[in-house]
Amino acid sequence: DVVLRLQGVKKTYRSGEEAALPILQGADFALRAGELVALVAPSGTGKSTLLHLAGLLDTPDEGEIDVCGQNTRGLADAGRTALRRDRIGFVYQFHHLLAEFTAQENVMLPQMIAGVRKADARAKAEQLLGLFGLGHRVKHLPGKLSGGEQQRVAIARALANNPALLLADEPTGNLDVRTADVVFEELMSAVRGQGLAALIATHNEELLTRMDRVITLRDGLVVER
Ligand code: ADP
Ligand code: ADP
């Protein structure tokens, strides 16, 4: 039940005149169902790159990336998009909610795109928002919500299609410390409750003891910290 596997993944950015910048140099990593893993590494070492590759938003130069047992090498864009939509949820540092849609509609959207019936999508959105204590905020536009509430909606949206894998890039990095701790706790219990695999880039040292493992990036490789 390996949900995500990276084998020998290499990634180098080449841009214009500048020298090539090797970021990943043969990274190996496996994440099993139910595992909650933190990715902690200094800025610029490739955390976002690793998450983008794992999330099928970018392709490696070399190596293999398997999601839910499916190898993604040579998968056409449509196949990658389908795998991402059906299996992977993303949470970013900034919520990226659609400003003109309510909290509930934001959580319904990925479901509608995946072909879920509107009534079912609405019910699922209400259930998820309720789980995050936002039952009384479902009709609010993102702009009317606090930063912590906005981020909770973004987390609910990431969980809307029952992903097997949750990828999060500093999911509480934009919140004040107290709110960040509360939202992070809620994120962790949602992940535990649903038996998801999660890979979360974070700087929050205090919460690391609650993770199953902590990994870091060293010389372009994934190592246990
Ligand atoms: P982190 O998330 O650990 O801060 P990133 O994966 O965002 O690291 O970036 C690693 C390095 O790669 C940085 O030096 C960054 O500037 C560079 N980089 C990231 N994305 C690109 C890109 N699309 N093109 C060129 N360089 C990039
Ligand atoms: P930043 O850390 O630079 O603010 P984010 O963490 O929000 O950026 O997003 C990281 C990258 O992922 C960006 O390059 C953004 O364009 C891309 N991205 C964000 N959301 C999506 C998405 N839903 N689908 C595809 N790419 C996305």
mmCIF file with all atom_site columns, N, CA, C and O and ligand atoms in Angstrom, residues 52 57 92-94 96 169, ligand 2:
data_model
loop_
_atom_site.group_PDB
_atom_site.id
_atom_site.type_symbol
_atom_site.label_atom_id
_atom_site.label_alt_id
_atom_site.label_comp_id
_atom_site.label_asym_id
_atom_site.label_entity_id
_atom_site.label_seq_id
_atom_site.pdbx_PDB_ins_code
_atom_site.Cartn_x
_atom_site.Cartn_y
_atom_site.Cartn_z
_atom_site.occupancy
_atom_site.B_iso_or_equiv
_atom_site.pdbx_formal_charge
_atom_site.auth_seq_id
_atom_site.auth_comp_id
_atom_site.auth_asym_id
_atom_site.auth_atom_id
_atom_site.pdbx_PDB_model_num
ATOM   1  N N   . HIS A 1 52  ? 5.906  19.400 -6.209  1.00 0.00 ? 52  HIS A N   1
ATOM   2  C CA  . HIS A 1 52  ? 5.350  19.548 -7.562  1.00 0.00 ? 52  HIS A CA  1
ATOM   3  C C   . HIS A 1 52  ? 5.515  18.263 -8.367  1.00 0.00 ? 52  HIS A C   1
ATOM   4  O O   . HIS A 1 52  ? 4.608  17.869 -9.106  1.00 0.00 ? 52  HIS A O   1
ATOM   5  N N   . LEU A 1 57  ? 2.619  17.906 -11.156 1.00 0.00 ? 57  LEU A N   1
ATOM   6  C CA  . LEU A 1 57  ? 2.534  19.242 -11.754 1.00 0.00 ? 57  LEU A CA  1
ATOM   7  C C   . LEU A 1 57  ? 3.757  19.511 -12.622 1.00 0.00 ? 57  LEU A C   1
ATOM   8  O O   . LEU A 1 57  ? 3.801  20.467 -13.379 1.00 0.00 ? 57  LEU A O   1
ATOM   9  N N   . TYR A 1 92  ? -1.760 24.734 -0.305  1.00 0.00 ? 92  TYR A N   1
ATOM   10 C CA  . TYR A 1 92  ? -0.634 25.658 -0.471  1.00 0.00 ? 92  TYR A CA  1
ATOM   11 C C   . TYR A 1 92  ? -0.570 26.631 0.692   1.00 0.00 ? 92  TYR A C   1
ATOM   12 O O   . TYR A 1 92  ? -1.495 26.737 1.488   1.00 0.00 ? 92  TYR A O   1
ATOM   13 N N   . GLN A 1 93  ? 0.534  27.379 0.727   1.00 0.00 ? 93  GLN A N   1
ATOM   14 C CA  . GLN A 1 93  ? 0.694  28.380 1.783   1.00 0.00 ? 93  GLN A CA  1
ATOM   15 C C   . GLN A 1 93  ? -0.399 29.438 1.695   1.00 0.00 ? 93  GLN A C   1
ATOM   16 O O   . GLN A 1 93  ? -0.935 29.879 2.709   1.00 0.00 ? 93  GLN A O   1
ATOM   17 N N   . PHE A 1 94  ? -0.713 29.825 0.471   1.00 0.00 ? 94  PHE A N   1
ATOM   18 C CA  . PHE A 1 94  ? -1.799 30.790 0.254   1.00 0.00 ? 94  PHE A CA  1
ATOM   19 C C   . PHE A 1 94  ? -2.981 30.011 -0.297  1.00 0.00 ? 94  PHE A C   1
ATOM   20 O O   . PHE A 1 94  ? -2.801 29.121 -1.126  1.00 0.00 ? 94  PHE A O   1
ATOM   21 N N   . HIS A 1 96  ? -5.519 30.249 -2.309  1.00 0.00 ? 96  HIS A N   1
ATOM   22 C CA  . HIS A 1 96  ? -5.952 30.148 -3.709  1.00 0.00 ? 96  HIS A CA  1
ATOM   23 C C   . HIS A 1 96  ? -7.428 29.782 -3.857  1.00 0.00 ? 96  HIS A C   1
ATOM   24 O O   . HIS A 1 96  ? -7.792 29.053 -4.780  1.00 0.00 ? 96  HIS A O   1
ATOM   25 N N   . ASP A 1 169 ? 2.241  22.378 1.109   1.00 0.00 ? 169 ASP A N   1
ATOM   26 C CA  . ASP A 1 169 ? 3.454  23.199 1.077   1.00 0.00 ? 169 ASP A CA  1
ATOM   27 C C   . ASP A 1 169 ? 3.264  24.365 2.048   1.00 0.00 ? 169 ASP A C   1
ATOM   28 O O   . ASP A 1 169 ? 2.563  25.320 1.726   1.00 0.00 ? 169 ASP A O   1
HETATM 29 P P1  . ADP B 2 .   ? 4.115  30.200 -4.095  1.00 0.00 ? 2   ADP B P1  1
HETATM 30 O O1  . ADP B 2 .   ? 4.721  29.357 -3.007  1.00 0.00 ? 2   ADP B O1  1
HETATM 31 O O2  . ADP B 2 .   ? 5.089  30.668 -5.136  1.00 0.00 ? 2   ADP B O2  1
HETATM 32 O O3  . ADP B 2 .   ? 3.171  31.248 -3.638  1.00 0.00 ? 2   ADP B O3  1
HETATM 33 P P2  . ADP B 2 .   ? 2.207  28.102 -4.444  1.00 0.00 ? 2   ADP B P2  1
HETATM 34 O O4  . ADP B 2 .   ? 2.820  27.257 -3.386  1.00 0.00 ? 2   ADP B O4  1
HETATM 35 O O5  . ADP B 2 .   ? 0.899  28.715 -4.219  1.00 0.00 ? 2   ADP B O5  1
HETATM 36 O O6  . ADP B 2 .   ? 3.232  29.222 -4.952  1.00 0.00 ? 2   ADP B O6  1
HETATM 37 O O7  . ADP B 2 .   ? 2.131  27.256 -5.758  1.00 0.00 ? 2   ADP B O7  1
HETATM 38 C C1  . ADP B 2 .   ? 3.304  26.655 -6.193  1.00 0.00 ? 2   ADP B C1  1
HETATM 39 C C2  . ADP B 2 .   ? 3.243  26.468 -7.681  1.00 0.00 ? 2   ADP B C2  1
HETATM 40 O O8  . ADP B 2 .   ? 2.187  25.587 -8.023  1.00 0.00 ? 2   ADP B O8  1
HETATM 41 C C3  . ADP B 2 .   ? 3.034  27.738 -8.450  1.00 0.00 ? 2   ADP B C3  1
HETATM 42 O O9  . ADP B 2 .   ? 3.982  27.758 -9.497  1.00 0.00 ? 2   ADP B O9  1
HETATM 43 C C4  . ADP B 2 .   ? 1.636  27.644 -8.992  1.00 0.00 ? 2   ADP B C4  1
HETATM 44 O O10 . ADP B 2 .   ? 1.548  28.193 -10.288 1.00 0.00 ? 2   ADP B O10 1
HETATM 45 C C5  . ADP B 2 .   ? 1.399  26.158 -9.049  1.00 0.00 ? 2   ADP B C5  1
HETATM 46 N N1  . ADP B 2 .   ? 0.028  25.817 -8.757  1.00 0.00 ? 2   ADP B N1  1
HETATM 47 C C6  . ADP B 2 .   ? -0.701 26.257 -7.730  1.00 0.00 ? 2   ADP B C6  1
HETATM 48 N N2  . ADP B 2 .   ? -1.916 25.721 -7.730  1.00 0.00 ? 2   ADP B N2  1
HETATM 49 C C7  . ADP B 2 .   ? -1.956 24.916 -8.812  1.00 0.00 ? 2   ADP B C7  1
HETATM 50 C C8  . ADP B 2 .   ? -2.947 24.060 -9.369  1.00 0.00 ? 2   ADP B C8  1
HETATM 51 N N3  . ADP B 2 .   ? -4.140 23.908 -8.820  1.00 0.00 ? 2   ADP B N3  1
HETATM 52 N N4  . ADP B 2 .   ? -2.654 23.380 -10.489 1.00 0.00 ? 2   ADP B N4  1
HETATM 53 C C9  . ADP B 2 .   ? -1.467 23.526 -11.057 1.00 0.00 ? 2   ADP B C9  1
HETATM 54 N N5  . ADP B 2 .   ? -0.479 24.303 -10.579 1.00 0.00 ? 2   ADP B N5  1
HETATM 55 C C10 . ADP B 2 .   ? -0.724 24.986 -9.477  1.00 0.00 ? 2   ADP B C10 1
#
